[in-house]
Amino acid sequence: MSQQNIKMINLAHDIAKKKFGKTFPNPTVGCVIAKNSKIISKAVTNKSGRPHAEEIALAKAGHKAQGASMYVTLEPCFHSSKDGSCTDQILRSGIKEIFISAADPDVRTNYKSIKKLKKNNVIVNVGLEKNRTFNLNKFFFISVLKKKPFTKVKIATSSDEKIAWHDYKSKWISNKSSREYAHKLRSMSQAILTTSKTIIKDDPRLTIRLKKTLEQHIPVIIIDNNLKIPMKSKLLKNISKKRIIIFTSKKNKKSENLIKLGCEIIFCKLNKNKKLNLKNIFNKIYSLKISDILVEAGGILLRQLLNNNLVDEIHLFKSKMIIGKQGKPAIVGKKFSELNLNLIERKKFKDDIYTNYQVN
């Protein structure tokens, strides 16, 4: 493979990476169209997933796409859209050769576009820098495979793996730099999952605050068995700007008031242990086209998620602080050393140690 082709496909990945987190529920895809080593157009998936990168790039290129090469990080879609599938648009454009990093795992497209392009005499190259596509859009590949949201857990602990003092009066365990990075993690997630217990104890806003003057809202999913969320919670203020989804077993006056307020209430039956079925909840979340969630909750929920094989990654911020035996554990009944984890990344935020793990 020529260095020029590698350069072009890496450019497609670079522009896609800059937009990650802006195209949910779709993956972030980059596309470059070039002829005689000169770039004609480039594009990335539009906000909220449409139009696709290829469609935008072809519109920019116009008649210049005739006889050109396309470099795209994911297989063009096969299923129909307003102006036909991306594959059909590529065929109409006269593109003569295409470089595709990775096949689309979605059954609506999976290798169908590749086969159609080849059948129509387009030169197709598959697999160039495919790991970059997978690593960037990990949530997409894994959620399609498992039919559940890609689930990351963000947690800050003391050196002895506690998340709070016994009376929950500890405010911050991690330092300012760690907290700033935690907001970046939120910005790269489609939704936040928490519990009513966390809301009662911490009363968080659960917004993205990357800049002092800008506060962004992200959908929040709350597991609230007995509908204990306080009506005066910060999370429920200015709700017209937010999306709040609550899973509960309680259908009563409070649930009616929350619906009137603007919350989406999803009623679930309790299991034999008088708990909500987490696997059913995650199936429902996926059906809502939410494919990537960041969990911010306590040690009880984390243990339950791990027991149900619902965690894909852990983002752990560990400070030098020691809280002691009376503190609230990060995972009820377990230590991180007892989990089957693969290290993805490790770095320091001043005195805090950040580690990102894949859960096996």
PDB file of C-alpha atoms in Angstrom, residues 188-296:
ATOM      1  CA  MET A 188     -17.498  11.641  24.857  1.00  0.00           C
ATOM      2  CA  SER A 189     -20.566   9.753  26.125  1.00  0.00           C
ATOM      3  CA  GLN A 190     -24.117   9.621  24.824  1.00  0.00           C
ATOM      4  CA  ALA A 191     -25.787   9.482  28.238  1.00  0.00           C
ATOM      5  CA  ILE A 192     -25.075   9.223  31.974  1.00  0.00           C
ATOM      6  CA  LEU A 193     -26.539   6.431  34.102  1.00  0.00           C
ATOM      7  CA  THR A 194     -27.000   6.932  37.841  1.00  0.00           C
ATOM      8  CA  THR A 195     -29.291   6.005  40.735  1.00  0.00           C
ATOM      9  CA  SER A 196     -31.716   7.892  42.944  1.00  0.00           C
ATOM     10  CA  LYS A 197     -29.412   7.122  45.884  1.00  0.00           C
ATOM     11  CA  THR A 198     -26.565   9.035  44.230  1.00  0.00           C
ATOM     12  CA  ILE A 199     -28.895  11.949  43.522  1.00  0.00           C
ATOM     13  CA  ILE A 200     -30.118  11.986  47.141  1.00  0.00           C
ATOM     14  CA  LYS A 201     -26.576  11.853  48.570  1.00  0.00           C
ATOM     15  CA  ASP A 202     -24.754  14.183  46.128  1.00  0.00           C
ATOM     16  CA  ASP A 203     -27.491  16.211  44.369  1.00  0.00           C
ATOM     17  CA  PRO A 204     -25.351  16.427  41.187  1.00  0.00           C
ATOM     18  CA  ARG A 205     -26.138  18.440  38.064  1.00  0.00           C
ATOM     19  CA  LEU A 206     -24.528  15.804  35.800  1.00  0.00           C
ATOM     20  CA  THR A 207     -23.722  18.345  33.103  1.00  0.00           C
ATOM     21  CA  ILE A 208     -20.650  18.798  30.910  1.00  0.00           C
ATOM     22  CA  ARG A 209     -18.558  21.755  32.056  1.00  0.00           C
ATOM     23  CA  LEU A 210     -15.456  21.931  29.866  1.00  0.00           C
ATOM     24  CA  LYS A 211     -15.531  25.738  29.853  1.00  0.00           C
ATOM     25  CA  LYS A 212     -16.429  27.979  32.778  1.00  0.00           C
ATOM     26  CA  THR A 213     -19.015  29.897  30.766  1.00  0.00           C
ATOM     27  CA  LEU A 214     -20.612  26.900  29.074  1.00  0.00           C
ATOM     28  CA  GLU A 215     -22.691  24.165  30.690  1.00  0.00           C
ATOM     29  CA  GLN A 216     -23.918  21.430  28.346  1.00  0.00           C
ATOM     30  CA  HIS A 217     -26.694  18.981  29.095  1.00  0.00           C
ATOM     31  CA  ILE A 218     -26.465  15.278  28.377  1.00  0.00           C
ATOM     32  CA  PRO A 219     -29.289  12.721  28.676  1.00  0.00           C
ATOM     33  CA  VAL A 220     -29.449  11.241  32.193  1.00  0.00           C
ATOM     34  CA  ILE A 221     -30.842   7.781  32.957  1.00  0.00           C
ATOM     35  CA  ILE A 222     -31.877   7.117  36.559  1.00  0.00           C
ATOM     36  CA  ILE A 223     -32.522   3.724  38.146  1.00  0.00           C
ATOM     37  CA  ASP A 224     -35.035   4.485  40.888  1.00  0.00           C
ATOM     38  CA  ASN A 225     -36.836   1.376  42.129  1.00  0.00           C
ATOM     39  CA  ASN A 226     -39.148   3.114  44.610  1.00  0.00           C
ATOM     40  CA  LEU A 227     -39.195   6.560  42.968  1.00  0.00           C
ATOM     41  CA  LYS A 228     -37.267   8.305  45.715  1.00  0.00           C
ATOM     42  CA  ILE A 229     -35.738  11.062  43.595  1.00  0.00           C
ATOM     43  CA  PRO A 230     -36.391  14.406  45.348  1.00  0.00           C
ATOM     44  CA  MET A 231     -38.560  16.746  43.292  1.00  0.00           C
ATOM     45  CA  LYS A 232     -36.237  19.633  44.261  1.00  0.00           C
ATOM     46  CA  SER A 233     -33.116  17.952  42.873  1.00  0.00           C
ATOM     47  CA  LYS A 234     -30.790  20.136  40.811  1.00  0.00           C
ATOM     48  CA  LEU A 235     -31.174  17.600  38.032  1.00  0.00           C
ATOM     49  CA  LEU A 236     -34.905  18.372  37.723  1.00  0.00           C
ATOM     50  CA  LYS A 237     -34.444  22.147  37.386  1.00  0.00           C
ATOM     51  CA  ASN A 238     -34.903  23.705  33.929  1.00  0.00           C
ATOM     52  CA  ILE A 239     -35.919  20.281  32.669  1.00  0.00           C
ATOM     53  CA  SER A 240     -37.141  21.633  29.322  1.00  0.00           C
ATOM     54  CA  LYS A 241     -33.464  21.731  28.261  1.00  0.00           C
ATOM     55  CA  LYS A 242     -32.779  18.148  29.363  1.00  0.00           C
ATOM     56  CA  ARG A 243     -33.670  14.536  28.714  1.00  0.00           C
ATOM     57  CA  ILE A 244     -34.284  12.614  31.932  1.00  0.00           C
ATOM     58  CA  ILE A 245     -35.241   8.915  31.721  1.00  0.00           C
ATOM     59  CA  ILE A 246     -36.314   7.162  34.933  1.00  0.00           C
ATOM     60  CA  PHE A 247     -36.693   3.405  35.360  1.00  0.00           C
ATOM     61  CA  THR A 248     -38.998   2.562  38.267  1.00  0.00           C
ATOM     62  CA  SER A 249     -41.566   0.067  39.529  1.00  0.00           C
ATOM     63  CA  LYS A 250     -43.768   2.739  41.114  1.00  0.00           C
ATOM     64  CA  LYS A 251     -46.780   4.061  39.246  1.00  0.00           C
ATOM     65  CA  ASN A 252     -48.284   6.733  41.473  1.00  0.00           C
ATOM     66  CA  LYS A 253     -48.961  10.440  41.888  1.00  0.00           C
ATOM     67  CA  LYS A 254     -45.250  11.238  41.977  1.00  0.00           C
ATOM     68  CA  SER A 255     -44.646   9.422  38.697  1.00  0.00           C
ATOM     69  CA  GLU A 256     -47.490  11.440  37.158  1.00  0.00           C
ATOM     70  CA  ASN A 257     -45.909  14.669  38.415  1.00  0.00           C
ATOM     71  CA  LEU A 258     -42.520  13.690  37.006  1.00  0.00           C
ATOM     72  CA  ILE A 259     -44.100  12.980  33.621  1.00  0.00           C
ATOM     73  CA  LYS A 260     -45.844  16.385  33.697  1.00  0.00           C
ATOM     74  CA  LEU A 261     -42.478  17.930  34.544  1.00  0.00           C
ATOM     75  CA  GLY A 262     -40.991  16.415  31.386  1.00  0.00           C
ATOM     76  CA  CYS A 263     -39.321  13.194  32.551  1.00  0.00           C
ATOM     77  CA  GLU A 264     -39.636   9.967  30.586  1.00  0.00           C
ATOM     78  CA  ILE A 265     -40.832   7.288  33.002  1.00  0.00           C
ATOM     79  CA  ILE A 266     -40.343   3.637  32.073  1.00  0.00           C
ATOM     80  CA  PHE A 267     -42.190   1.256  34.358  1.00  0.00           C
ATOM     81  CA  CYS A 268     -40.618  -2.125  35.080  1.00  0.00           C
ATOM     82  CA  LYS A 269     -41.650  -5.174  37.038  1.00  0.00           C
ATOM     83  CA  LEU A 270     -39.552  -6.240  40.026  1.00  0.00           C
ATOM     84  CA  ASN A 271     -37.715  -9.549  39.991  1.00  0.00           C
ATOM     85  CA  LYS A 272     -37.981 -12.189  42.747  1.00  0.00           C
ATOM     86  CA  ASN A 273     -35.474 -10.207  44.860  1.00  0.00           C
ATOM     87  CA  LYS A 274     -37.701  -7.105  44.675  1.00  0.00           C
ATOM     88  CA  LYS A 275     -35.161  -5.400  42.425  1.00  0.00           C
ATOM     89  CA  LEU A 276     -35.329  -4.026  38.904  1.00  0.00           C
ATOM     90  CA  ASN A 277     -33.864  -6.360  36.283  1.00  0.00           C
ATOM     91  CA  LEU A 278     -30.707  -4.617  35.057  1.00  0.00           C
ATOM     92  CA  LYS A 279     -30.374  -6.666  31.889  1.00  0.00           C
ATOM     93  CA  ASN A 280     -33.925  -5.752  30.884  1.00  0.00           C
ATOM     94  CA  ILE A 281     -33.182  -2.094  31.615  1.00  0.00           C
ATOM     95  CA  PHE A 282     -30.075  -2.181  29.431  1.00  0.00           C
ATOM     96  CA  ASN A 283     -32.029  -3.851  26.618  1.00  0.00           C
ATOM     97  CA  LYS A 284     -34.583  -1.066  26.833  1.00  0.00           C
ATOM     98  CA  ILE A 285     -31.882   1.629  26.839  1.00  0.00           C
ATOM     99  CA  TYR A 286     -30.442   0.103  23.660  1.00  0.00           C
ATOM    100  CA  SER A 287     -33.888   0.085  22.057  1.00  0.00           C
ATOM    101  CA  LEU A 288     -34.029   3.857  22.707  1.00  0.00           C
ATOM    102  CA  LYS A 289     -31.001   4.176  20.366  1.00  0.00           C
ATOM    103  CA  ILE A 290     -28.671   4.937  23.260  1.00  0.00           C
ATOM    104  CA  SER A 291     -25.509   2.985  22.504  1.00  0.00           C
ATOM    105  CA  ASP A 292     -22.954   4.530  24.867  1.00  0.00           C
ATOM    106  CA  ILE A 293     -23.408   5.277  28.577  1.00  0.00           C
ATOM    107  CA  LEU A 294     -21.184   6.518  31.383  1.00  0.00           C
ATOM    108  CA  VAL A 295     -22.127   5.181  34.821  1.00  0.00           C
ATOM    109  CA  GLU A 296     -21.674   7.545  37.753  1.00  0.00           C
TER     110      GLU A 296
END
